[in-house]
Amino acid sequence: MALTSKICAYDNHWPAAFTAEQARIAQGLGVELVDIQHVGSTAVPGLAAKPEIDLLAVVVEHRDEAARNAFMATLGYVRGSDLSPGHHFYRRDVEGVRTHKVHVCICGHEQIGRMLRFRDLLRQDSGIRQQYQDLKLRLEAGNREGIGEYLAQKAPFIDAVMDGLSR
């Protein structure tokens, strides 16, 4: 079973794709919105990635989920399962290909800092960035069960790196 997209070399157009989507999403989140950040591998220059733009939207609280879901649907997003309490997930596919993922987290959610710290570490540390890229490519090559398997196999590396930061 394939991943949602094939890993490819870093594309210099990814930051512009984030900026365009950031503006579209910000319109619908209104006063609830605190910030939108580019996260995930496409936010790290030089890192090979699935060409899926990850956005992290921080909101004051989850006020009117039905209205947000309806707005996101107008942009082509489908609400996925919540990743944890206070952490909502949306995905956008174009012609069967995943193009964007949006994480909507309430202020103070632990995943906000974790996503930003991991992104920033990969931007700053070329050795860790290379190790992570090598791991992702190995996991893609050996993947048999799809995206769930891929994410589960990346998690120990990310956890180890993040645990090292907190020491």
C-alpha atoms as a printed R data frame, in Angstrom:
    type eleno elety resid chain resno       x      y      z
1   ATOM     1    CA   MET     A     1   0.000  0.000  0.000
2   ATOM     2    CA   ALA     A     2   1.444  3.370 -0.982
3   ATOM     3    CA   LEU     A     3   1.900  6.438  1.175
4   ATOM     4    CA   THR     A     4  -0.413  9.386  0.558
5   ATOM     5    CA   SER     A     5   2.321 10.821 -1.730
6   ATOM     6    CA   LYS     A     6   5.774  9.787 -2.898
7   ATOM     7    CA   ILE     A     7   8.734 11.427 -1.146
8   ATOM     8    CA   CYS     A     8  10.569 13.803 -3.470
9   ATOM     9    CA   ALA     A     9  13.429 16.310 -3.320
10  ATOM    10    CA   TYR     A    10  12.789 19.633 -1.601
11  ATOM    11    CA   ASP     A    11  10.856 22.045 -3.817
12  ATOM    12    CA   ASN     A    12  11.566 25.781 -3.507
13  ATOM    13    CA   HIS     A    13   7.881 26.449 -4.308
14  ATOM    14    CA   TRP     A    14   6.643 24.896 -1.048
15  ATOM    15    CA   PRO     A    15   6.959 28.092  1.033
16  ATOM    16    CA   ALA     A    16   4.827 30.003 -1.513
17  ATOM    17    CA   ALA     A    17   2.262 27.183 -1.504
18  ATOM    18    CA   PHE     A    18   2.094 27.497  2.281
19  ATOM    19    CA   THR     A    19   1.651 31.283  2.120
20  ATOM    20    CA   ALA     A    20  -1.189 30.988 -0.382
21  ATOM    21    CA   GLU     A    21  -3.006 28.380  1.698
22  ATOM    22    CA   GLN     A    22  -2.359 30.277  4.920
23  ATOM    23    CA   ALA     A    23  -4.250 33.272  3.505
24  ATOM    24    CA   ARG     A    24  -7.182 31.114  2.363
25  ATOM    25    CA   ILE     A    25  -7.547 29.393  5.726
26  ATOM    26    CA   ALA     A    26  -7.115 32.553  7.804
27  ATOM    27    CA   GLN     A    27 -10.233 34.033  6.173
28  ATOM    28    CA   GLY     A    28 -12.455 31.362  7.677
29  ATOM    29    CA   LEU     A    29 -10.984 31.104 11.150
30  ATOM    30    CA   GLY     A    30 -11.566 34.784 11.913
31  ATOM    31    CA   VAL     A    31 -11.321 35.960 15.514
32  ATOM    32    CA   GLU     A    32 -10.717 32.398 16.690
33  ATOM    33    CA   LEU     A    33  -7.295 32.374 14.926
34  ATOM    34    CA   VAL     A    34  -4.099 33.157 16.820
35  ATOM    35    CA   ASP     A    35  -1.464 32.024 14.294
36  ATOM    36    CA   ILE     A    36  -0.807 29.781 11.289
37  ATOM    37    CA   GLN     A    37   2.637 28.199 10.882
38  ATOM    38    CA   HIS     A    38   4.238 26.064  8.174
39  ATOM    39    CA   VAL     A    39   5.247 22.770  9.803
40  ATOM    40    CA   GLY     A    40   6.250 19.310  8.664
41  ATOM    41    CA   SER     A    41   8.976 18.373  6.229
42  ATOM    42    CA   THR     A    42   7.931 20.822  3.491
43  ATOM    43    CA   ALA     A    43   8.780 23.608  5.973
44  ATOM    44    CA   VAL     A    44  12.433 22.509  6.122
45  ATOM    45    CA   PRO     A    45  14.632 23.752  3.248
46  ATOM    46    CA   GLY     A    46  16.686 20.955  1.744
47  ATOM    47    CA   LEU     A    47  14.664 18.101  3.272
48  ATOM    48    CA   ALA     A    48  13.059 15.548  0.965
49  ATOM    49    CA   ALA     A    49   9.351 15.240  1.725
50  ATOM    50    CA   LYS     A    50   5.968 14.075  0.599
51  ATOM    51    CA   PRO     A    51   4.767 17.147 -1.343
52  ATOM    52    CA   GLU     A    52   1.979 17.798  1.155
53  ATOM    53    CA   ILE     A    53   1.933 21.227  2.772
54  ATOM    54    CA   ASP     A    54   1.384 20.965  6.540
55  ATOM    55    CA   LEU     A    55  -0.201 23.932  8.273
56  ATOM    56    CA   LEU     A    56  -0.573 24.403 12.016
57  ATOM    57    CA   ALA     A    57  -3.442 26.710 12.922
58  ATOM    58    CA   VAL     A    58  -3.537 27.812 16.543
59  ATOM    59    CA   VAL     A    59  -6.954 28.904 17.775
60  ATOM    60    CA   VAL     A    60  -8.221 30.414 21.014
61  ATOM    61    CA   GLU     A    61 -10.678 27.547 21.384
62  ATOM    62    CA   HIS     A    62 -12.781 25.249 19.244
63  ATOM    63    CA   ARG     A    63 -15.935 27.376 19.169
64  ATOM    64    CA   ASP     A    64 -18.148 26.452 16.224
65  ATOM    65    CA   GLU     A    65 -16.774 23.250 14.753
66  ATOM    66    CA   ALA     A    66 -19.701 22.780 12.374
67  ATOM    67    CA   ALA     A    67 -19.094 26.214 10.838
68  ATOM    68    CA   ARG     A    68 -15.351 25.570 10.602
69  ATOM    69    CA   ASN     A    69 -15.917 22.168  9.008
70  ATOM    70    CA   ALA     A    70 -18.281 23.755  6.470
71  ATOM    71    CA   PHE     A    71 -15.777 26.523  5.677
72  ATOM    72    CA   MET     A    72 -12.903 24.050  5.299
73  ATOM    73    CA   ALA     A    73 -15.079 21.958  2.975
74  ATOM    74    CA   THR     A    74 -15.462 25.005  0.693
75  ATOM    75    CA   LEU     A    75 -11.642 24.958  0.404
76  ATOM    76    CA   GLY     A    76 -11.647 21.257 -0.464
77  ATOM    77    CA   TYR     A    77 -10.767 19.912  3.006
78  ATOM    78    CA   VAL     A    78 -12.236 16.881  4.722
79  ATOM    79    CA   ARG     A    79 -12.217 16.639  8.505
80  ATOM    80    CA   GLY     A    80 -10.260 13.638  9.685
81  ATOM    81    CA   SER     A    81 -10.217 12.020 13.097
82  ATOM    82    CA   ASP     A    82  -9.080 14.197 15.964
83  ATOM    83    CA   LEU     A    83  -5.439 13.400 16.670
84  ATOM    84    CA   SER     A    84  -5.948 14.136 20.371
85  ATOM    85    CA   PRO     A    85  -8.315 16.243 22.479
86  ATOM    86    CA   GLY     A    86  -8.019 19.816 21.195
87  ATOM    87    CA   HIS     A    87  -6.101 18.737 18.051
88  ATOM    88    CA   HIS     A    88  -8.320 18.605 14.966
89  ATOM    89    CA   PHE     A    89  -7.100 17.405 11.575
90  ATOM    90    CA   TYR     A    90  -8.130 18.258  8.009
91  ATOM    91    CA   ARG     A    91  -6.800 16.881  4.733
92  ATOM    92    CA   ARG     A    92  -7.102 18.101  1.170
93  ATOM    93    CA   ASP     A    93  -6.719 15.832 -1.837
94  ATOM    94    CA   VAL     A    94  -6.767 17.031 -5.439
95  ATOM    95    CA   GLU     A    95  -7.650 14.367 -8.013
96  ATOM    96    CA   GLY     A    96  -6.895 11.650 -5.473
97  ATOM    97    CA   VAL     A    97  -3.521 13.098 -4.429
98  ATOM    98    CA   ARG     A    98  -2.957 14.559 -0.942
99  ATOM    99    CA   THR     A    99  -1.795 18.169 -1.229
100 ATOM   100    CA   HIS     A   100  -2.373 19.753  2.187
101 ATOM   101    CA   LYS     A   101  -2.899 18.863  5.851
102 ATOM   102    CA   VAL     A   102  -4.118 21.275  8.498
103 ATOM   103    CA   HIS     A   103  -3.673 20.744 12.223
104 ATOM   104    CA   VAL     A   104  -5.986 22.994 14.253
105 ATOM   105    CA   CYS     A   105  -4.873 23.122 17.888
106 ATOM   106    CA   ILE     A   106  -6.135 25.164 20.797
107 ATOM   107    CA   CYS     A   107  -3.673 27.564 22.473
108 ATOM   108    CA   GLY     A   108  -1.375 25.761 24.856
109 ATOM   109    CA   HIS     A   109  -1.774 22.322 23.243
110 ATOM   110    CA   GLU     A   110   1.439 20.323 23.691
111 ATOM   111    CA   GLN     A   111   1.645 19.489 19.966
112 ATOM   112    CA   ILE     A   112   2.109 23.153 19.024
113 ATOM   113    CA   GLY     A   113   5.487 23.469 20.704
114 ATOM   114    CA   ARG     A   114   6.503 19.969 19.669
115 ATOM   115    CA   MET     A   115   5.803 20.580 15.959
116 ATOM   116    CA   LEU     A   116   7.562 23.948 15.977
117 ATOM   117    CA   ARG     A   117  10.608 22.720 17.938
118 ATOM   118    CA   PHE     A   118  11.056 19.700 15.651
119 ATOM   119    CA   ARG     A   119  10.731 21.871 12.521
120 ATOM   120    CA   ASP     A   120  13.228 24.396 13.883
121 ATOM   121    CA   LEU     A   121  15.707 21.686 14.901
122 ATOM   122    CA   LEU     A   122  15.586 20.173 11.404
123 ATOM   123    CA   ARG     A   123  16.158 23.623  9.909
124 ATOM   124    CA   GLN     A   124  19.184 24.240 12.151
125 ATOM   125    CA   ASP     A   125  20.891 20.835 12.417
126 ATOM   126    CA   SER     A   126  22.014 19.372  9.093
127 ATOM   127    CA   GLY     A   127  23.093 16.094 10.700
128 ATOM   128    CA   ILE     A   128  19.703 15.387 12.243
129 ATOM   129    CA   ARG     A   129  18.004 16.590  9.033
130 ATOM   130    CA   GLN     A   130  20.037 14.070  7.007
131 ATOM   131    CA   GLN     A   131  19.329 11.227  9.463
132 ATOM   132    CA   TYR     A   132  15.615 12.007  9.300
133 ATOM   133    CA   GLN     A   133  15.639 12.139  5.501
134 ATOM   134    CA   ASP     A   134  17.495  8.828  5.292
135 ATOM   135    CA   LEU     A   135  14.986  7.242  7.687
136 ATOM   136    CA   LYS     A   136  11.997  8.541  5.716
137 ATOM   137    CA   LEU     A   137  13.378  7.191  2.443
138 ATOM   138    CA   ARG     A   138  14.128  3.780  4.021
139 ATOM   139    CA   LEU     A   139  10.632  3.614  5.504
140 ATOM   140    CA   GLU     A   140   9.042  4.551  2.199
141 ATOM   141    CA   ALA     A   141  11.030  1.873  0.354
142 ATOM   142    CA   GLY     A   142   9.992 -0.832  2.806
143 ATOM   143    CA   ASN     A   143   6.427  0.317  3.406
144 ATOM   144    CA   ARG     A   144   3.725 -2.326  3.001
145 ATOM   145    CA   GLU     A   145   0.809 -1.037  5.103
146 ATOM   146    CA   GLY     A   146   0.522  2.625  4.094
147 ATOM   147    CA   ILE     A   147   0.688  5.916  5.943
148 ATOM   148    CA   GLY     A   148  -0.147  4.526  9.404
149 ATOM   149    CA   GLU     A   149   2.846  2.191  9.283
150 ATOM   150    CA   TYR     A   150   5.093  4.980  7.993
151 ATOM   151    CA   LEU     A   151   4.061  7.404 10.760
152 ATOM   152    CA   ALA     A   152   4.414  4.764 13.481
153 ATOM   153    CA   GLN     A   153   7.912  3.873 12.296
154 ATOM   154    CA   LYS     A   154   9.025  7.531 12.211
155 ATOM   155    CA   ALA     A   155   7.744  8.196 15.730
156 ATOM   156    CA   PRO     A   156  10.624  6.604 17.702
157 ATOM   157    CA   PHE     A   157  13.180  8.795 15.881
158 ATOM   158    CA   ILE     A   158  11.150 11.951 16.492
159 ATOM   159    CA   ASP     A   159  10.555 11.000 20.133
160 ATOM   160    CA   ALA     A   160  14.270 10.352 20.699
161 ATOM   161    CA   VAL     A   161  15.241 13.684 19.138
162 ATOM   162    CA   MET     A   162  12.613 15.568 21.125
163 ATOM   163    CA   ASP     A   163  13.579 13.794 24.375
164 ATOM   164    CA   GLY     A   164  17.168 14.858 23.729
165 ATOM   165    CA   LEU     A   165  16.045 18.486 23.444
166 ATOM   166    CA   SER     A   166  14.280 18.421 26.795
167 ATOM   167    CA   ARG     A   167  17.378 17.277 28.679
